[in-house]
């Protein structure tokens, strides 16, 4: 990509340098007088160092700078979940994440789920088998969100519908109610919800 | 969006110094409210001081039996933490009733406390709003205000505070720990948020440049029966219309401790002190709970279109109190 620079500078862990001498190289480090900084992201296993405008959201970096258009822009305000990706393995709304703040992070998008081969991820397979979409616009977000939700349940994260007496620190079993609640951050304007729940249930079983 | 500078702080001191050195600075937590408001033009920071990676990311038990939650702990991790689930169930339940899985993974303890109101006039820069632009008027008072306050509002502002977590913290007698130019201090969670009065632009008692470093959950309420109940327009992923957090200890049929806080009724989590006083030392019966809650809500002054909140809040509060009392009795 045109805006990539592969200079190996990950910069971010250091505080803004005090005023005084700065080399051109350091120009792209996080700095309070600069409005752009170098940020290194590992996206689907591949490192990218980019100089990003601080205003740039991760979603726009993925779609416009890296050509990864799987994550979708629905609302751009954290309300629809279409932009869901995994950040260091956890699902987040990429429209509300500033790229500059993610220096050194690992990002997985729907494009990265299938791995190197042609084999689809079991969740992708289940969405196809269950016909769990109509227009497909929400689907990449639904799949990334479901993947994050499965990991959260396995790590013992409860949800709003988990019986409070369920022992803490142990995996939470997922039934249809749990899946519905855990995926409530992903809206589907086509109303494919029943099939989406079935697809996720297939993978849980 | 206006261009802005960015600095990632490595320590609490570095964060507060960076803030002080840059007029127009804002702290960045998970960004789920701040970045949204920046996109809307409501927030226009000159510099973001990123505090999301500060070493304030642990939940730890202190020697006196209290639990300290770092300001950078994410909402999802806090809700799932065994210390919280086992000792302060109302807090875990409140967090899980808020936002979505994705948002809770990003949202921090500090940012959750300082999230701004969801009043639609506040979020729309073309509308009058005293909170966003002091002196410009309040669009909601005579406009669309179905979601707005019924308690403690003022001529200037009728907004509510949207946090679920803050309601549980108020009921649990938690404290908010702050660090600023004048050093460290702590404020009771129930007194951290303000009523609007003449200055709705000030949501909380935080001083300019102060950083939330942690929240402390006291030993006194650890392990007491507690619960959170939220009424909303749909079963998931919506802000509260009314909510309640209750901490209750009953011994020999008598109320020995009651901490009750309402959410979505006021500009701050509404600690129901009158109801608590009425209950203490009295019988833990449904009738007593109803009388106490009604006493508290007698102060309500609903607006044209939000009178429904008063019976809604009454019903959920009496229900939670009754359930906790019967669970404690068995
Ligand atoms: C679609 C949607 C639905 C939602 N639904 C709910 C809901 O049902 N219930 C609910 O409670 N919430 C809900 N939220 C709000 C969400 O909980 C908040 O956005 C989140 O908790 C804010 O945390 P953050 O770390 O992302 O804060 P940020 O956005 O990073 O910051 C928020 C504010 O806090 C300040 N700040 C951050 N950290 C500190 C610190 N340590 N010290 C001092 N200042 C600090 C920032 O400067 C900013 O002013 C929803 C949000 C969205 C977008
Ligand atoms: S209620 Fe408060 S936040 Fe809403 S328009 Fe009025 S002044 Fe602004
Ligand atoms: S585009 Fe990010 S949540 Fe809608
Ligand atoms: S399939 Fe069309 S939005 Fe979900």
Coordinates of C-alpha atoms and ligand atoms in Angstrom, one line a residue:
Chain A
X1 CA 0.0 0.0 0.0
X2 CA 1.2 3.5 -0.8
X3 CA 1.1 4.9 2.7
X4 CA 3.0 2.0 4.2
X5 CA 6.5 2.7 5.4
X6 CA 8.6 -0.2 6.5
X7 CA 11.2 1.5 8.6
X8 CA 10.8 -0.8 11.6
X9 CA 10.2 2.0 14.0
X10 CA 7.5 1.0 16.5
X11 CA 7.9 4.3 18.4
X12 CA 4.9 4.3 20.5
X13 CA 6.1 2.9 23.9
X14 CA 8.2 6.0 24.4
X15 CA 6.8 9.2 25.8
X16 CA 6.7 12.3 23.6
X17 CA 10.3 13.6 23.4
X18 CA 11.1 16.8 25.2
X19 CA 11.5 19.9 22.9
X20 CA 14.9 20.3 21.4
X21 CA 16.7 18.4 18.7
X22 CA 14.7 16.0 16.7
X23 CA 15.8 14.1 13.6
X24 CA 13.6 13.7 10.6
X25 CA 13.2 10.1 11.5
X26 CA 11.7 10.9 14.9
X27 CA 9.2 13.2 13.3
X28 CA 6.7 10.3 13.0
X29 CA 6.8 9.3 16.6
X30 CA 3.8 10.1 18.8
X31 CA 4.2 13.8 19.6
X32 CA 1.8 16.4 20.8
X33 CA 2.6 19.0 18.2
X34 CA 2.3 16.5 15.3
X35 CA -1.1 15.5 14.0
X36 CA 0.3 12.3 12.4
X37 CA 2.3 9.4 13.9
X38 CA 3.9 6.1 12.8
X39 CA 1.9 3.2 14.0
X40 CA 2.7 -0.5 13.6
X41 CA -0.2 -2.9 13.4
X42 CA 0.0 -6.7 12.8
X43 CA -3.0 -7.3 10.6
X44 CA -3.9 -11.0 10.0
X45 CA -0.4 -11.9 10.9
X46 CA 1.3 -9.4 8.7
X47 CA 3.1 -6.3 10.1
X48 CA 2.3 -2.9 8.6
X49 CA 3.9 0.4 9.7
X50 CA 1.9 3.4 8.6
X51 CA 2.0 7.1 9.2
X52 CA -1.5 7.8 10.3
X53 CA -3.4 11.0 10.8
X54 CA -4.4 10.8 14.5
X55 CA -8.1 11.2 13.5
X56 CA -8.0 7.9 11.6
X57 CA -10.1 5.1 13.0
X58 CA -8.9 1.5 12.7
X59 CA -11.8 0.8 10.4
X60 CA -10.7 3.4 7.9
X61 CA -7.1 2.2 8.0
X62 CA -8.2 -1.4 7.3
X63 CA -10.6 -0.5 4.5
X64 CA -8.8 2.4 2.8
X65 CA -5.1 2.0 3.5
X66 CA -4.9 -1.8 3.7
X67 CA -7.6 -2.7 1.2
X68 CA -9.3 -5.0 3.7
X69 CA -13.0 -4.2 3.0
X70 CA -14.4 -7.2 5.0
X71 CA -15.1 -5.1 8.1
X72 CA -18.0 -2.8 7.2
X73 CA -19.0 0.8 8.1
X74 CA -22.6 0.8 9.2
X75 CA -23.1 3.6 11.7
X76 CA -19.5 4.8 12.4
X77 CA -20.6 5.3 16.1
X78 CA -20.3 2.0 17.9
X79 CA -24.0 1.2 17.5
X80 CA -24.3 -1.5 14.9
X81 CA -21.3 -3.9 15.1
X82 CA -20.7 -4.1 11.4
X83 CA -17.1 -3.0 11.9
X84 CA -16.3 -5.7 14.5
X85 CA -12.7 -7.1 14.4
X86 CA -10.5 -8.8 16.9
X87 CA -7.9 -6.7 18.6
X88 CA -5.3 -8.7 20.4
X89 CA -7.9 -11.5 20.2
X90 CA -10.8 -9.5 21.7
X91 CA -13.7 -8.2 19.7
X92 CA -14.1 -4.5 19.4
X93 CA -15.9 -1.9 17.2
X94 CA -13.1 -0.8 14.9
X95 CA -14.9 2.5 14.1
X96 CA -14.3 3.8 17.6
X97 CA -10.6 2.7 17.9
X98 CA -8.0 5.4 16.9
X99 CA -5.3 3.7 14.9
X100 CA -2.6 5.8 16.6
X101 CA -3.5 4.3 20.0
X102 CA -3.1 0.7 18.7
X103 CA 0.6 0.8 18.1
X104 CA 2.0 -2.8 18.5
X105 CA -1.5 -4.4 18.5
X106 CA -2.6 -7.6 16.6
X107 CA -5.7 -7.2 14.5
X108 CA -7.7 -10.0 13.0
X109 CA -10.4 -9.3 10.4
X110 CA -12.8 -11.6 8.6
X111 CA -10.2 -11.9 5.9
X112 CA -7.8 -13.5 8.4
X113 CA -10.0 -16.2 9.7
X114 CA -9.6 -18.8 7.0
X115 CA -5.9 -19.0 7.5
X116 CA -3.5 -19.6 4.6
X117 CA -5.4 -22.4 2.9
X118 CA -8.8 -22.2 1.2
X119 CA -10.5 -23.9 4.1
X120 CA -13.1 -21.7 5.7
X121 CA -13.2 -21.1 9.4
X122 CA -15.9 -23.3 11.0
X123 CA -18.0 -20.2 11.8
X124 CA -17.8 -19.1 8.2
X125 CA -18.8 -22.6 7.1
X126 CA -21.8 -22.6 9.5
X127 CA -23.0 -19.2 8.3
X128 CA -23.0 -20.6 4.7
X129 CA -24.6 -23.9 5.7
X130 CA -27.4 -22.2 7.7
X131 CA -27.8 -19.4 5.1
X132 CA -27.4 -17.0 8.0
X133 CA -27.6 -13.8 6.0
X134 CA -29.6 -12.0 3.3
X135 CA -27.6 -9.0 2.0
X136 CA -24.5 -10.0 3.9
X137 CA -23.5 -6.5 5.0
X138 CA -23.5 -7.4 8.7
X139 CA -22.0 -10.8 8.2
X140 CA -18.2 -10.2 8.7
X141 CA -19.0 -8.3 11.9
X142 CA -21.4 -11.1 13.1
X143 CA -18.7 -13.7 12.5
X144 CA -15.9 -11.8 14.2
X145 CA -18.2 -11.0 17.1
X146 CA -19.3 -14.6 17.4
X147 CA -15.7 -15.7 17.4
X148 CA -14.9 -13.2 20.2
X149 CA -18.0 -14.3 22.1
X150 CA -17.0 -18.0 22.0
X151 CA -13.6 -17.2 23.4
X152 CA -15.1 -15.0 26.1
X153 CA -17.5 -17.8 27.2
X154 CA -14.6 -20.3 27.2
X155 CA -12.6 -17.9 29.4
X156 CA -15.4 -17.8 31.9
X157 CA -16.9 -14.4 31.0
X158 CA -20.6 -14.3 32.1
X159 CA -23.3 -12.4 30.2
X160 CA -26.4 -10.5 31.2
X161 CA -28.5 -13.7 30.9
X162 CA -26.0 -16.0 32.8
X163 CA -27.5 -17.2 36.0
X164 CA -25.7 -15.2 38.7
X165 CA -25.1 -18.4 40.7
X166 CA -23.0 -19.9 37.9
X167 CA -19.5 -20.4 39.3
X168 CA -17.0 -17.8 38.4
X169 CA -13.7 -18.6 36.6
X170 CA -15.1 -21.5 34.6
X171 CA -16.3 -21.8 31.0
X172 CA -19.9 -20.7 30.5
X173 CA -22.1 -23.0 28.4
X174 CA -23.8 -21.3 25.5
X175 CA -27.4 -21.9 24.7
X176 CA -29.6 -19.9 22.3
X177 CA -30.4 -17.2 24.9
X178 CA -26.7 -16.8 25.7
X179 CA -25.9 -16.4 22.0
X180 CA -28.6 -13.9 21.4
X181 CA -27.5 -11.8 24.3
X182 CA -23.8 -12.0 23.5
X183 CA -24.4 -11.0 19.9
X184 CA -26.8 -8.1 20.7
X185 CA -24.1 -5.6 19.7
X186 CA -24.4 -6.8 16.1
X187 CA -27.5 -5.5 14.3
X188 CA -28.9 -7.1 11.1
X189 CA -31.2 -5.0 9.1
X190 CA -32.3 -8.0 7.1
X191 CA -33.4 -9.7 10.3
X192 CA -31.4 -12.9 9.8
X193 CA -31.1 -13.3 13.5
X194 CA -32.7 -16.8 13.9
X195 CA -30.3 -18.4 11.4
X196 CA -27.3 -16.5 12.9
X197 CA -28.1 -18.0 16.3
X198 CA -28.4 -21.5 14.7
X199 CA -25.1 -21.1 12.9
X200 CA -23.3 -20.2 16.1
X201 CA -25.1 -23.0 17.9
X202 CA -23.7 -25.4 15.3
X203 CA -20.2 -24.4 16.1
X204 CA -20.8 -24.5 19.9
X205 CA -22.0 -28.1 19.7
Chain B
X1 CA -12.9 16.5 13.1
X2 CA -10.2 18.9 14.2
X3 CA -6.6 17.6 13.9
X4 CA -5.1 16.8 17.3
X5 CA -1.8 15.8 18.9
X6 CA -1.3 12.5 20.7
X7 CA 0.8 11.3 23.5
X8 CA 0.8 7.9 25.3
X9 CA 1.5 8.3 29.0
X10 CA 3.7 5.7 30.7
X11 CA 2.9 6.7 34.3
X12 CA 0.2 8.5 36.2
X13 CA 2.6 11.5 36.8
X14 CA 3.5 11.6 33.1
X15 CA -0.2 11.7 32.2
X16 CA -1.2 14.5 34.5
X17 CA 1.9 16.5 33.5
X18 CA 1.2 16.0 29.8
X19 CA -2.4 17.1 30.4
X20 CA -1.3 20.2 32.3
X21 CA 1.2 21.1 29.6
X22 CA -1.4 21.1 26.8
X23 CA -4.4 23.4 26.9
X24 CA -7.4 21.6 25.4
X25 CA -6.1 18.2 26.4
X26 CA -8.3 15.2 27.0
X27 CA -7.5 11.8 28.5
X28 CA -8.2 8.8 26.2
X29 CA -9.5 5.6 27.8
X30 CA -11.2 3.0 25.6
X31 CA -12.4 5.9 23.4
X32 CA -15.9 4.5 23.0
X33 CA -17.5 7.7 24.2
X34 CA -14.8 10.3 23.5
X35 CA -14.1 9.2 19.9
X36 CA -17.9 9.1 19.2
X37 CA -18.3 12.7 20.6
X38 CA -15.2 13.8 18.6
X39 CA -16.9 12.5 15.4
X40 CA -20.0 14.4 16.4
X41 CA -18.0 17.6 16.9
X42 CA -19.1 17.8 20.6
X43 CA -15.5 17.2 21.8
X44 CA -12.7 19.0 20.0
X45 CA -9.5 18.2 21.9
X46 CA -6.2 19.7 20.9
X47 CA -4.2 16.8 22.3
X48 CA -5.2 13.3 23.5
X49 CA -3.3 11.9 26.4
X50 CA -3.7 8.2 26.1
X51 CA -4.1 6.6 29.6
X52 CA -5.5 3.3 28.4
X53 CA -2.1 1.5 28.8
X54 CA -1.2 2.9 32.2
X55 CA -0.3 0.2 34.7
X56 CA -3.7 0.7 36.3
X57 CA -5.1 -2.5 34.8
X58 CA -5.4 -4.8 37.7
X59 CA -8.1 -5.8 40.2
X60 CA -6.5 -6.6 43.6
X61 CA -7.6 -7.3 47.1
X62 CA -6.1 -4.9 49.7
X63 CA -5.0 -6.0 53.2
X64 CA -8.2 -4.6 54.8
X65 CA -10.4 -6.8 52.6
X66 CA -11.4 -4.0 50.1
X67 CA -10.8 -4.4 46.4
X68 CA -9.0 -1.9 44.2
X69 CA -10.0 -1.7 40.5
X70 CA -7.5 0.2 38.3
X71 CA -9.0 2.9 36.1
X72 CA -7.7 1.1 32.9
X73 CA -9.4 -2.2 33.7
X74 CA -11.9 -3.0 30.9
X75 CA -15.6 -3.3 31.7
X76 CA -15.7 -6.9 30.4
X77 CA -12.8 -8.0 32.6
X78 CA -14.2 -6.3 35.6
X79 CA -17.6 -7.9 35.2
X80 CA -16.0 -11.4 34.8
X81 CA -13.5 -11.0 37.7
X82 CA -14.1 -13.6 40.4
X83 CA -13.6 -11.1 43.2
X84 CA -16.4 -8.9 41.7
X85 CA -18.7 -11.7 40.7
X86 CA -18.5 -13.4 44.1
X87 CA -18.4 -10.4 46.4
X88 CA -20.1 -7.5 44.5
X89 CA -22.6 -9.2 42.2
X90 CA -24.5 -6.0 41.6
X91 CA -21.4 -4.5 40.0
X92 CA -20.9 -7.4 37.7
X93 CA -24.6 -7.4 36.7
X94 CA -24.6 -3.6 36.1
X95 CA -21.6 -3.9 33.8
X96 CA -23.1 -6.8 31.9
X97 CA -26.4 -4.9 31.5
X98 CA -24.5 -2.0 29.7
X99 CA -23.5 -1.6 26.1
X100 CA -22.4 -4.6 24.0
X101 CA -19.7 -7.3 24.3
X102 CA -17.5 -5.3 21.8
X103 CA -17.9 -2.0 23.7
X104 CA -17.3 -3.6 27.1
X105 CA -14.0 -5.0 25.8
X106 CA -12.8 -1.5 25.1
X107 CA -14.5 0.6 27.8
X108 CA -12.4 1.4 30.9
X109 CA -13.5 1.9 34.5
X110 CA -12.3 5.5 34.4
X111 CA -14.0 6.3 31.1
X112 CA -17.3 4.6 32.1
X113 CA -17.5 6.9 35.1
X114 CA -16.9 10.0 32.9
X115 CA -19.0 9.1 29.9
X116 CA -21.3 12.0 29.0
X117 CA -25.1 12.1 28.8
X118 CA -26.9 10.5 25.9
X119 CA -29.3 13.6 25.7
X120 CA -29.8 14.0 21.9
X121 CA -29.6 17.8 22.1
X122 CA -26.2 17.4 23.8
X123 CA -25.0 15.2 20.9
X124 CA -26.3 17.6 18.2
X125 CA -24.1 20.7 17.9
X126 CA -26.9 22.5 15.9
X127 CA -29.2 22.4 19.0
X128 CA -29.2 24.5 22.2
X129 CA -27.7 22.8 25.2
X130 CA -26.5 24.3 28.4
X131 CA -24.3 21.4 29.1
X132 CA -22.4 21.6 25.8
X133 CA -22.6 25.3 25.5
X134 CA -23.4 27.1 28.7
X135 CA -26.0 29.8 28.3
X136 CA -27.4 28.4 25.0
X137 CA -30.6 27.0 26.6
X138 CA -31.9 23.5 27.2
X139 CA -33.5 21.9 24.2
X140 CA -34.8 19.0 26.1
X141 CA -36.8 20.7 28.9
X142 CA -39.7 21.5 26.5
X143 CA -38.6 19.2 23.7
X144 CA -38.0 15.4 23.4
X145 CA -37.4 14.3 27.0
X146 CA -38.9 10.9 27.5
X147 CA -35.5 9.5 28.6
X148 CA -34.7 12.5 30.9
X149 CA -34.6 13.1 34.6
X150 CA -37.4 13.0 37.1
X151 CA -35.3 13.8 40.2
X152 CA -32.9 16.6 41.0
X153 CA -33.1 18.4 37.7
X154 CA -32.8 22.2 37.3
X155 CA -34.1 24.9 35.0
X156 CA -30.7 24.6 33.2
X157 CA -30.6 20.9 32.5
X158 CA -32.8 17.8 32.7
X159 CA -30.2 15.2 31.5
X160 CA -29.5 11.8 33.1
X161 CA -26.2 10.1 33.6
X162 CA -26.1 7.0 31.4
X163 CA -23.7 4.7 33.3
X164 CA -25.0 1.4 34.7
X165 CA -21.7 0.7 36.5
X166 CA -21.8 4.0 38.4
X167 CA -25.2 3.1 39.9
X168 CA -23.8 -0.1 41.3
X169 CA -20.7 1.7 42.6
X170 CA -23.0 4.3 44.4
X171 CA -25.0 1.5 46.1
X172 CA -21.9 -0.4 47.1
X173 CA -20.3 2.6 48.9
X174 CA -17.3 2.5 46.5
X175 CA -14.8 5.3 46.4
X176 CA -13.2 7.0 43.4
X177 CA -9.5 7.6 43.7
X178 CA -8.1 10.6 41.8
X179 CA -4.7 12.1 41.2
X180 CA -3.9 15.6 40.1
X181 CA -1.6 18.6 40.5
X182 CA -2.6 18.8 44.2
X183 CA -1.9 15.1 44.8
X184 CA -4.1 12.2 45.5
X185 CA -7.6 12.3 47.0
X186 CA -10.7 10.1 47.0
X187 CA -14.4 10.8 46.7
X188 CA -17.4 8.6 47.5
X189 CA -18.8 7.2 44.3
X190 CA -22.3 8.4 45.3
X191 CA -21.0 12.0 45.6
X192 CA -18.7 11.9 42.5
X193 CA -21.4 12.9 40.0
X194 CA -23.2 16.2 40.5
X195 CA -26.7 17.6 40.1
X196 CA -26.9 20.1 37.3
X197 CA -27.9 23.2 39.2
X198 CA -26.6 26.3 37.4
X199 CA -23.6 24.5 36.0
X200 CA -24.7 21.5 34.0
X201 CA -21.4 21.7 32.1
X202 CA -19.8 20.0 35.1
X203 CA -20.9 16.4 35.3
X204 CA -18.7 15.4 38.3
X205 CA -16.6 16.7 41.1
X206 CA -13.4 16.0 39.2
X207 CA -11.0 18.9 38.9
X208 CA -9.5 20.0 35.6
X209 CA -6.6 17.7 34.7
X210 CA -7.3 15.2 37.5
X211 CA -7.0 11.6 36.5
X212 CA -9.1 8.7 37.9
X213 CA -6.6 6.2 39.0
X214 CA -8.8 3.6 40.6
X215 CA -12.1 2.7 42.2
X216 CA -12.1 1.0 45.6
X217 CA -14.9 -1.4 46.6
X218 CA -15.1 -1.5 50.4
X219 CA -14.8 -4.5 52.7
X220 CA -18.0 -3.4 54.4
X221 CA -20.2 -4.3 51.5
X222 CA -18.2 -7.3 50.3
X223 CA -20.3 -10.5 50.2
X224 CA -23.6 -8.8 51.1
X225 CA -26.5 -9.8 48.9
X226 CA -26.7 -7.3 46.0
X227 CA -28.4 -7.1 42.6
X228 CA -28.9 -4.7 39.7
X229 CA -32.0 -4.5 37.6
X230 CA -32.4 -2.4 34.4
X231 CA -35.6 -1.5 32.6
X232 CA -35.1 -0.6 28.9
X233 CA -36.9 -0.4 25.6
X234 CA -35.5 -3.8 24.4
X235 CA -34.1 -6.8 26.2
X236 CA -30.5 -6.0 25.4
X237 CA -28.1 -3.3 24.1
X238 CA -30.1 -0.2 25.2
X239 CA -29.6 2.5 27.8
X240 CA -31.7 2.3 30.9
X241 CA -35.1 4.0 31.2
X242 CA -34.8 3.3 34.9
X243 CA -32.5 1.0 36.9
X244 CA -31.7 0.2 40.4
X245 CA -28.8 -1.3 42.4
X246 CA -29.6 -2.7 45.8
X247 CA -27.3 -4.0 48.6
X248 CA -29.2 -5.5 51.4
X249 CA -28.5 -7.3 54.7
X250 CA -31.3 -8.8 56.7
X251 CA -30.9 -10.4 60.1
X252 CA -33.7 -12.0 62.0
X253 CA -36.2 -10.4 59.6
X254 CA -34.9 -6.9 60.2
X255 CA -33.0 -4.8 57.7
X256 CA -29.5 -4.4 59.0
X257 CA -28.0 -2.7 55.9
X258 CA -29.6 -1.1 52.9
X259 CA -27.8 0.6 50.0
X260 CA -30.1 1.6 47.2
X261 CA -29.3 3.7 44.1
X262 CA -31.4 4.5 41.1
X263 CA -30.0 5.0 37.5
X264 CA -31.5 7.0 34.6
X265 CA -33.6 9.1 36.9
X266 CA -31.2 11.9 37.6
X267 CA -28.0 13.7 36.6
X268 CA -26.2 11.3 38.9
X269 CA -26.8 7.9 40.3
X270 CA -29.5 8.6 42.8
X271 CA -28.7 7.2 46.2
X272 CA -32.0 6.7 47.9
X273 CA -31.0 7.8 51.4
X274 CA -34.6 8.5 52.6
X275 CA -35.6 5.0 51.7
X276 CA -32.5 3.5 53.3
X277 CA -33.2 5.4 56.6
X278 CA -36.8 4.3 56.6
X279 CA -35.8 0.7 56.2
X280 CA -33.0 0.4 58.6
X281 CA -34.0 -1.5 61.8
X282 CA -37.5 -2.2 60.4
X283 CA -39.1 -5.4 59.0
X284 CA -37.8 -6.7 55.6
X285 CA -41.3 -7.1 54.1
X286 CA -42.7 -6.2 50.7
X287 CA -45.0 -3.6 52.3
X288 CA -42.1 -1.9 54.1
X289 CA -40.1 -1.9 50.9
X290 CA -42.9 -0.3 48.9
X291 CA -43.5 2.4 51.6
X292 CA -39.8 3.3 51.7
X293 CA -39.3 3.4 48.0
X294 CA -42.5 5.6 47.6
X295 CA -41.2 7.9 50.3
X296 CA -38.0 8.4 48.2
X297 CA -39.8 8.9 44.9
X298 CA -42.2 11.4 46.4
X299 CA -39.6 13.9 45.5
X300 CA -39.9 13.2 41.8
X301 CA -40.9 16.0 39.5
X302 CA -41.5 14.4 36.1
X303 CA -41.4 16.4 32.9
X304 CA -44.3 16.4 30.4
X305 CA -43.5 13.1 28.9
X306 CA -41.5 11.0 31.4
X307 CA -43.9 10.4 34.2
X308 CA -43.8 6.7 33.5
X309 CA -40.4 6.5 35.0
X310 CA -41.7 6.9 38.6
X311 CA -43.9 3.8 38.8
X312 CA -41.3 1.9 36.7
X313 CA -38.5 2.8 39.2
X314 CA -40.8 2.0 42.1
X315 CA -41.7 -1.5 40.7
X316 CA -38.2 -2.6 39.9
X317 CA -36.8 -1.4 43.2
X318 CA -39.5 -3.1 45.3
X319 CA -39.1 -6.3 43.2
X320 CA -35.3 -6.4 43.7
X321 CA -35.6 -5.6 47.5
X322 CA -38.1 -8.3 47.9
X323 CA -36.1 -10.9 46.0
X324 CA -32.9 -10.1 47.9
X325 CA -34.7 -10.3 51.2
X326 CA -36.3 -13.7 50.4
X327 CA -32.9 -15.0 49.1
X328 CA -31.3 -13.9 52.3
X329 CA -34.0 -15.5 54.4
X330 CA -33.5 -19.0 52.9
Ligands
LIG1 C1 -23.9 2.2 21.2 C2 -23.5 2.4 22.7 C3 -24.3 1.8 23.7 C4 -23.9 2.0 25.0 N1 -24.7 1.5 26.0 C5 -24.4 1.7 27.3 C6 -25.2 1.2 28.3 O1 -26.3 0.6 28.1 N2 -24.9 1.4 29.6 C7 -23.7 2.1 29.9 O2 -23.4 2.3 31.1 N3 -22.9 2.6 29.0 C8 -23.2 2.4 27.7 N4 -22.4 2.9 26.7 C9 -21.3 3.8 27.1 C10 -20.0 3.1 27.4 O3 -20.2 2.4 28.6 C11 -19.0 4.2 27.5 O4 -18.7 4.7 26.3 C12 -17.7 3.6 28.1 O5 -17.9 3.1 29.4 C13 -16.7 4.8 28.2 O6 -15.4 4.2 28.6 P1 -14.1 4.5 27.7 O7 -12.9 3.9 28.4 O8 -14.3 4.1 26.3 O9 -14.1 6.1 27.8 P2 -13.5 7.2 26.8 O10 -14.4 7.3 25.6 O11 -12.1 6.9 26.5 O12 -13.5 8.4 27.7 C14 -14.8 9.0 28.3 C15 -14.4 10.2 29.1 O13 -13.6 9.9 30.2 C16 -12.4 10.6 30.2 N5 -11.4 9.6 30.8 C17 -11.2 8.3 30.4 N6 -10.4 7.7 31.3 C18 -10.1 8.6 32.3 C19 -9.3 8.6 33.5 N7 -8.7 7.5 33.9 N8 -9.3 9.7 34.3 C20 -9.9 10.8 33.9 N9 -10.6 10.9 32.7 C21 -10.7 9.8 32.0 C22 -12.1 10.9 28.8 O14 -11.3 12.1 28.7 C23 -13.6 11.2 28.3 O15 -14.0 12.5 28.7 C24 -22.7 2.7 25.3 C25 -21.9 3.2 24.3 C26 -22.3 3.1 23.0 C27 -21.4 3.6 21.9
LIG2 S1 -31.1 18.3 29.2 FE1 -29.0 19.0 29.7 S2 -27.8 17.9 28.1 FE2 -29.9 17.9 27.4 S3 -30.3 19.8 26.1 FE3 -30.8 20.3 28.2 S4 -28.9 21.2 29.0 FE4 -28.3 19.9 27.3
LIG3 S1 -19.7 0.9 12.1 FE1 -18.7 0.5 14.0 S2 -20.4 -0.1 15.2 FE2 -21.4 0.6 13.4
LIG4 S1 -27.7 -9.9 6.3 FE1 -28.3 -7.9 5.7 S2 -27.8 -6.7 7.4 FE2 -27.6 -8.7 8.2

